[in-house]
Coordinates of C-alpha atoms in Angstrom, one line a residue:
X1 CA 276.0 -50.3 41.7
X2 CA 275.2 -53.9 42.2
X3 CA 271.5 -54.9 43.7
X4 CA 271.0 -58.2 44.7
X5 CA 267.4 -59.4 45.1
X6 CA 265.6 -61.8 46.8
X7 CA 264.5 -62.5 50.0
X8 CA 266.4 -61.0 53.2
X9 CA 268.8 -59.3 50.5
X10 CA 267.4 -56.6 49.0
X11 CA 270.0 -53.2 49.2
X12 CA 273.7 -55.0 49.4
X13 CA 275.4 -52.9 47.3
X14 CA 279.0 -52.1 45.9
X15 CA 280.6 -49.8 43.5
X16 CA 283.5 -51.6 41.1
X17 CA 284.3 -55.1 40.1
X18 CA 286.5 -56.1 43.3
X19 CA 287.2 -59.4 43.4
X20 CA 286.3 -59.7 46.8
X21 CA 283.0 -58.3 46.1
X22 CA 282.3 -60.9 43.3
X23 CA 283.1 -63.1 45.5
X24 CA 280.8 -62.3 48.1
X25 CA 278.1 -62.4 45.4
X26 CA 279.1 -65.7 45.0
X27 CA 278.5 -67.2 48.4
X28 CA 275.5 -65.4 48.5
X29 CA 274.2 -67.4 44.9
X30 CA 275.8 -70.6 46.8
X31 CA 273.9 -70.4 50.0
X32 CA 270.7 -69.5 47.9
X33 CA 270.9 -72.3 45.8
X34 CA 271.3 -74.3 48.6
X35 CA 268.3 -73.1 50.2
X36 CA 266.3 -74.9 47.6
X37 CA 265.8 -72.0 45.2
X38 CA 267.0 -71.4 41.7
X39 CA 269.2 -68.6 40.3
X40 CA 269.8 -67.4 37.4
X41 CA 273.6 -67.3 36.1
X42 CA 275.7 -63.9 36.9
X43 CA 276.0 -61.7 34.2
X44 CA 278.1 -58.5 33.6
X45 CA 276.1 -55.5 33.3
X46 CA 278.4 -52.6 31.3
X47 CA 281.9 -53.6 31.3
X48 CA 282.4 -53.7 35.0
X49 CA 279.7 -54.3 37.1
X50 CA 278.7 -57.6 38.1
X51 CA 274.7 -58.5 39.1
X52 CA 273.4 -61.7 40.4
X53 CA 269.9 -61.6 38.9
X54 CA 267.2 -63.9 41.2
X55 CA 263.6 -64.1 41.0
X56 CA 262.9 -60.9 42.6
X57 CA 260.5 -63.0 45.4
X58 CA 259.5 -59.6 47.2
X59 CA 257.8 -58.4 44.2
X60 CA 254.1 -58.1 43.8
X61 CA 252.6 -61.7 43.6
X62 CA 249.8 -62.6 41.7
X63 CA 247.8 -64.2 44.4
X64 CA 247.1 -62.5 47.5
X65 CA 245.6 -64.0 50.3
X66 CA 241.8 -62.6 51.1
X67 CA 242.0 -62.7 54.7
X68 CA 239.4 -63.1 57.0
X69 CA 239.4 -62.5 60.8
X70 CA 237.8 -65.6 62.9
X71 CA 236.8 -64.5 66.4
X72 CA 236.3 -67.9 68.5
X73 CA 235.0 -68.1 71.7
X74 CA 234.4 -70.4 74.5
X75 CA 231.0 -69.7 75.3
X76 CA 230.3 -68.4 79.3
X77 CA 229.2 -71.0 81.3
X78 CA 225.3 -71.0 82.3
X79 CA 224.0 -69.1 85.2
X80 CA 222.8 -72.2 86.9
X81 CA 226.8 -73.5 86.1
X82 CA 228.2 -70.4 87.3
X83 CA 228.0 -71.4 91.0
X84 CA 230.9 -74.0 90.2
X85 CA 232.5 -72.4 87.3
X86 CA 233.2 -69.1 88.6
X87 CA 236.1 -70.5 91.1
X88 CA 237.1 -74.1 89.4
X89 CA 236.9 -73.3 85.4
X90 CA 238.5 -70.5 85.4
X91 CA 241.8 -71.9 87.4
X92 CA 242.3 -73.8 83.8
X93 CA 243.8 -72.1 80.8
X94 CA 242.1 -72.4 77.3
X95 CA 244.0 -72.7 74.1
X96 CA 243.7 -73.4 70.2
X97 CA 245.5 -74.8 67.4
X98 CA 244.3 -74.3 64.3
X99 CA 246.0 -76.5 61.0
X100 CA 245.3 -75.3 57.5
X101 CA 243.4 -78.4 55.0
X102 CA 242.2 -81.0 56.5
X103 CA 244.3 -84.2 55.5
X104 CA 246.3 -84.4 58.3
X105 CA 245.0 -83.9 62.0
X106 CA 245.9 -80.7 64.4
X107 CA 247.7 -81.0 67.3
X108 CA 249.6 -79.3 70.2
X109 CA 252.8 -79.3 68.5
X110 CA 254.0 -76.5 66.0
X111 CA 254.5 -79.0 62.9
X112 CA 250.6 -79.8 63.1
X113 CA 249.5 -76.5 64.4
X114 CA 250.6 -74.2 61.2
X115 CA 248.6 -71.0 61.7
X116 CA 248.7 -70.8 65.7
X117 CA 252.9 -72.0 65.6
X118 CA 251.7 -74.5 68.2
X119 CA 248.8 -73.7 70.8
X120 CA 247.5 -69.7 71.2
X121 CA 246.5 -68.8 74.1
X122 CA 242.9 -67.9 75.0
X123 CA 241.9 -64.4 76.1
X124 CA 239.9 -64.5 79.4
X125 CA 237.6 -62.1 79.6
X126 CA 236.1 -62.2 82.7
X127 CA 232.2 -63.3 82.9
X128 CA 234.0 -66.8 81.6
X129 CA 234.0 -66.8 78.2
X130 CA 237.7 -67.0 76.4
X131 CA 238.2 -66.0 72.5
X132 CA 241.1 -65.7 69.9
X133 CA 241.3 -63.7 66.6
X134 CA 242.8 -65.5 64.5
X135 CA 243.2 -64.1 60.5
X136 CA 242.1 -66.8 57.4
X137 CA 241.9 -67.0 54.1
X138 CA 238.7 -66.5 52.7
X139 CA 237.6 -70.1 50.9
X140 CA 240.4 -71.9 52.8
X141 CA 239.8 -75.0 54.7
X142 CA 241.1 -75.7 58.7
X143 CA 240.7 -78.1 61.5
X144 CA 240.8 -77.0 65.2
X145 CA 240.5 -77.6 68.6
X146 CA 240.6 -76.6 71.9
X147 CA 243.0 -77.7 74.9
X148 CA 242.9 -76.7 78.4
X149 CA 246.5 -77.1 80.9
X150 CA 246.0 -77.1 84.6
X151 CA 249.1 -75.2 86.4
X152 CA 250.4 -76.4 89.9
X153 CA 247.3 -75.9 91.8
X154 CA 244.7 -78.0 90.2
X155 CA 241.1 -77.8 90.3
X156 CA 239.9 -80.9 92.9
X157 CA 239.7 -84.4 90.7
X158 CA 241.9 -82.6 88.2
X159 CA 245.6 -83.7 87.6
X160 CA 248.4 -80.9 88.2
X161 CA 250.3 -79.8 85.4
X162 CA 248.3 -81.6 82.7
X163 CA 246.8 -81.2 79.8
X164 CA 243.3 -82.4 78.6
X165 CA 241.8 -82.9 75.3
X166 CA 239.2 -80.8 73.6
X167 CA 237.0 -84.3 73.1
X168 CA 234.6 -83.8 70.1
X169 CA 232.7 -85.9 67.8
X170 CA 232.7 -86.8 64.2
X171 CA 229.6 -84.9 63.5
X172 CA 227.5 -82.3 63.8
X173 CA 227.7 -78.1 63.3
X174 CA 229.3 -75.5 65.5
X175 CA 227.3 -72.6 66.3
X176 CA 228.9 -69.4 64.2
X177 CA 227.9 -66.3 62.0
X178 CA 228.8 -63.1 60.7
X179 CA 227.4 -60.8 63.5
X180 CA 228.6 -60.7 67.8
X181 CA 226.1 -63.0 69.7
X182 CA 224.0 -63.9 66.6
X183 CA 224.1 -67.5 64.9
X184 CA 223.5 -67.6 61.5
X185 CA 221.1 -70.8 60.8
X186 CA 221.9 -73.0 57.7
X187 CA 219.4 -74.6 55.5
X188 CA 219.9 -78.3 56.2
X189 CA 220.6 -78.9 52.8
X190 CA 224.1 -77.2 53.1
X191 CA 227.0 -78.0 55.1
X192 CA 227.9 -75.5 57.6
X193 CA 231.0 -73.9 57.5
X194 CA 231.9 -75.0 60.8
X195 CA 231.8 -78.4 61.9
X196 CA 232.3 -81.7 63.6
X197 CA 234.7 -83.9 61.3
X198 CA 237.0 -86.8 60.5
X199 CA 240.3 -85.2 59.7
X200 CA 243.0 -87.1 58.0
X201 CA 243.6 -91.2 56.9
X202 CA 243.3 -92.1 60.5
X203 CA 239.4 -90.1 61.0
X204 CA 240.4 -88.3 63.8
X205 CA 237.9 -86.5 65.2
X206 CA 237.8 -82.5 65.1
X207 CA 236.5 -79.4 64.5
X208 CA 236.9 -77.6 60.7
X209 CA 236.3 -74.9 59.1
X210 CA 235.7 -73.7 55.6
X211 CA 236.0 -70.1 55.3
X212 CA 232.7 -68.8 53.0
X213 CA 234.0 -67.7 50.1
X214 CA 231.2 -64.6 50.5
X215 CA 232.8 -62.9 52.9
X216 CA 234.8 -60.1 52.7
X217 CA 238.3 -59.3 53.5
X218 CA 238.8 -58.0 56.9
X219 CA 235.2 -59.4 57.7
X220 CA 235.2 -60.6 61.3
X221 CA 233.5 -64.1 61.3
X222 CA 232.3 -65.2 64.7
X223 CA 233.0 -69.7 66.3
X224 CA 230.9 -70.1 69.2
X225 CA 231.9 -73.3 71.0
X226 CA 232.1 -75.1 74.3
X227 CA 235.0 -77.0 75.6
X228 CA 234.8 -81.0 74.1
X229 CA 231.0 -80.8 72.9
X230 CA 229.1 -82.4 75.6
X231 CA 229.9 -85.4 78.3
X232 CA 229.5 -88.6 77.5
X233 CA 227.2 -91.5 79.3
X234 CA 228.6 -91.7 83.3
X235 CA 229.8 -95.0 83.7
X236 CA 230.1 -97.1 86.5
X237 CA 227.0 -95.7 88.6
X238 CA 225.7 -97.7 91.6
X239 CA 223.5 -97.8 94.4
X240 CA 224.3 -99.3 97.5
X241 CA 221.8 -99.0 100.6
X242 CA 223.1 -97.8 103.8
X243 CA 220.2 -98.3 106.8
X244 CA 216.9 -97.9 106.6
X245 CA 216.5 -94.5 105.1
X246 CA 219.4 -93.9 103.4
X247 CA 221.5 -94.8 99.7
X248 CA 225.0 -94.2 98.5
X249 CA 225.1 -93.4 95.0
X250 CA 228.7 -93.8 93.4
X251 CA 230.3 -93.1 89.7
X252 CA 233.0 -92.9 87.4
X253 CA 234.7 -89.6 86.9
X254 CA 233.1 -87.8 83.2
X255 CA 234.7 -88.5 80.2
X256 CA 234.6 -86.8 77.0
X257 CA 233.8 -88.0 73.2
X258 CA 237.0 -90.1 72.9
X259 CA 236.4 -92.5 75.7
X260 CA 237.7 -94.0 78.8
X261 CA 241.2 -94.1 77.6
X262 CA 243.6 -91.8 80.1
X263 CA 243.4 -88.9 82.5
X264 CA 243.7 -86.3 79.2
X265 CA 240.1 -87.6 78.0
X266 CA 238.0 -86.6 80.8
X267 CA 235.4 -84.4 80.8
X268 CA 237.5 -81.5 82.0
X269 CA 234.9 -78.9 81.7
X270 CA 232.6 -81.0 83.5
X271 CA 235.0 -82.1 86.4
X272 CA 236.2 -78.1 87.0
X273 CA 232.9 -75.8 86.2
X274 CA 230.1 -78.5 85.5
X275 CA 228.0 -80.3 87.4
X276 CA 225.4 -83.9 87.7
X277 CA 222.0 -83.6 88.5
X278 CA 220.3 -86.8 90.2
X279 CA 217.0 -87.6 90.0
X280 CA 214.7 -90.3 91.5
X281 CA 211.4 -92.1 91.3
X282 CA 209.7 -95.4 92.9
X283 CA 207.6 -96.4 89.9
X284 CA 210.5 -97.4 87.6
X285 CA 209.2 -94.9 84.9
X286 CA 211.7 -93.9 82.5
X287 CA 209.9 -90.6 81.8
X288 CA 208.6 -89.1 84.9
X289 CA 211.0 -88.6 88.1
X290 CA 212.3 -86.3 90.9
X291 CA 214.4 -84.1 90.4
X292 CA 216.5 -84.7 93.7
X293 CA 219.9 -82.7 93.9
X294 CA 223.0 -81.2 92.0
X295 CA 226.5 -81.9 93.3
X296 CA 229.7 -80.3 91.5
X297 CA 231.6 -82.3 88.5
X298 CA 234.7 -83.0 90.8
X299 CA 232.4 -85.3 92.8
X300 CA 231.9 -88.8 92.3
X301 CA 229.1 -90.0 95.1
X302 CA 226.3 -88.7 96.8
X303 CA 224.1 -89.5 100.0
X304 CA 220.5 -89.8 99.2
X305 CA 219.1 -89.5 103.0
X306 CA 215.3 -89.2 104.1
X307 CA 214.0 -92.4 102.6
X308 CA 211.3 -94.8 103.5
X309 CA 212.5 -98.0 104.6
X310 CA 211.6 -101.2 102.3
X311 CA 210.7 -99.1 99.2
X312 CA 212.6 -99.8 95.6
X313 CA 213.9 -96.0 94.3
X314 CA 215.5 -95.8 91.2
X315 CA 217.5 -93.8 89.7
X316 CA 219.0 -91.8 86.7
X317 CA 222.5 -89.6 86.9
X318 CA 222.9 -86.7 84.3
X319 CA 226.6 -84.7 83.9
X320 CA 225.7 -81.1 82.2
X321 CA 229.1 -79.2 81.0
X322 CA 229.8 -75.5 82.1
X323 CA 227.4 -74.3 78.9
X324 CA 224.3 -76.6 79.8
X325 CA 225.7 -79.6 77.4
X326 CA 223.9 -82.1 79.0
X327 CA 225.2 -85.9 78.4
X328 CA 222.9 -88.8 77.8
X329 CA 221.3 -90.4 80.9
X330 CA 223.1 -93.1 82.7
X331 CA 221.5 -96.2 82.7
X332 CA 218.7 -96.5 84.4
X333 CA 219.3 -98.1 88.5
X334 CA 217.7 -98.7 91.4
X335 CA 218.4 -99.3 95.0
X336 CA 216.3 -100.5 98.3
X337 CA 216.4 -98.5 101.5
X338 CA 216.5 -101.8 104.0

């Protein structure tokens, strides 16, 4: 009986020293060594029998992986969100890719998307949060992000069959522990094990991981996150009077971390479940205003009616994310009711 081993050819046997059958061994020593592994010479066993002898690969290896199962979620959007989310967010997909190490940047694609093979889809699970369980080795190192893909029917200010970019910065710690709904908090001293990072010789921004190396396998170690951190700065805003009682207040679409560079950078949380907040005052305090209205994120003007005619108002703009991630304040303006 002849046993070849290695992998995908364990059990081809044959009784006898046909040689047909030695040359099937052969081919099957050929295409293995052409595969990039090595093997050992064939031998006769007895006075008959031929046996190709290979590293027998399925054997017990020394190192075994100590996995770990990493729940990550998408946090639910706020209840004061919720008004915009519930209908708009949820019309766009989530996914993750997740790369092991952290020298060379993750991305959609399978080549730089090892663990996920290219972007996972995100489980919905119905009050608007999404996860993914994803299994890791315990001590390893990761980078990850998120995506989102609008289908043919696009939420209003959103493209239609696009995909937008999980926008993060290069710093700061991602909410996560070892228990459902319960952050663990870090002493500052230490980094946290998940993170805002520069990943790779070109510092591109992500989010990275390194498994604690106290956990246990088949431990269940929860991400909490929302969609590309928080908005940046609005750009752009204005204030143009329009009679006596009444302003126009105009502004660039929300952007994320990564700039003003293309439709995939926007604020795409912002834009499909968030929302601005304006506020006003006609001391030109930077501390102490009105709050005024909220208008969704696809909208990019507002009519400030009910004014008193000849008085300065200014102005501050404020885009808040699904989860509350409120941006910084857009420059201070001001506008005069004529």
């Amino acid at each position: 009986m002849v046993g070849i081993k290695g992998s995908g050819l364990i059990a081809v046997g044959f009784a006898g020293g046909s040689g047909k059958k030695v040359e099937e061994v052969r081919k099957r020593r050929k295409n293995w060594e052409e595969g990039g592994r090595s093997a050992k010479k064939v031998e006769e066993v007895g006075s008959t029998a031929p046996q190709c002898e290979w590293p027998p690969l399925l054997s017990p290896s020394p190192f075994v992986p100590l996995l770990t199962f990493f729940f990550f979620s998408l946090l639910q959007p706020s209840s004061h969100a919720a008004q915009w989310a519930d209908s708009n967010w949820a019309l766009v997909p989530r996914y993750i890719a997740v790369h092991p190490g952290t020298t060379e940047a993750v991305w959609e694609n399978a080549s730089q998307s090892l663990i996920t093979n290219g972007l996972m889809t995100m489980t919905p699970v119905g009050d608007g949060t999404y996860h993914a369980v994803i299994p890791l080795t315990i001590g390893a190192s990761y980078n990850f992000m998120f995506f989102a893909k609008t289908g043919a029917v696009a939420p209003s200010g959103l493209r239609s069959n696009y995909t937008y970019y999980d926008c993060v910065p290069t710093a700061g710690t991602i909410q996560s522990g070892t228990q459902p709904l319960k952050v663990t908090s870090y002493d500052t001293s230490q980094t946290a094990p998940v993170r805002y990072g520069s990943i790779g010789t070109n510092n591109d921004a992500r989010r990275r991981i390194t498994v604690p190396s106290d956990l246990n396998p088949g431990d269940t170690f929860y991400v909490y996150a929302n969609f590309a951190d928080r908005p940046i700065s609005i750009k752009n805003f204005d204030v143009q009077p329009m009679d006596t009682t009444k302003v126009r207040l105009t502004w660039d679409a929300p952007y994320g971390k990564w700039g003003q560079n293309g439709e995939s950078f926007k604020a795409v949380d912002v834009i499909a479940g968030g929302f601005f907040k304006i506020y006003r005052n006609t001391t030109g305090s930077t501390s102490v205003y009105t709050f005024v209205d909220s208008v969704p994120g696809n909208k990019t003007s507002f009519l400030d009616s009910g004014l008193t005619a000849n008085t300065t108002y200014y102005y501050i703009l404020t885009a808040f994310d699904p989860y509350l991630g409120k941006a910084v304040d857009s420059p201070f303006f001001w506008g005069i009711s004529d």
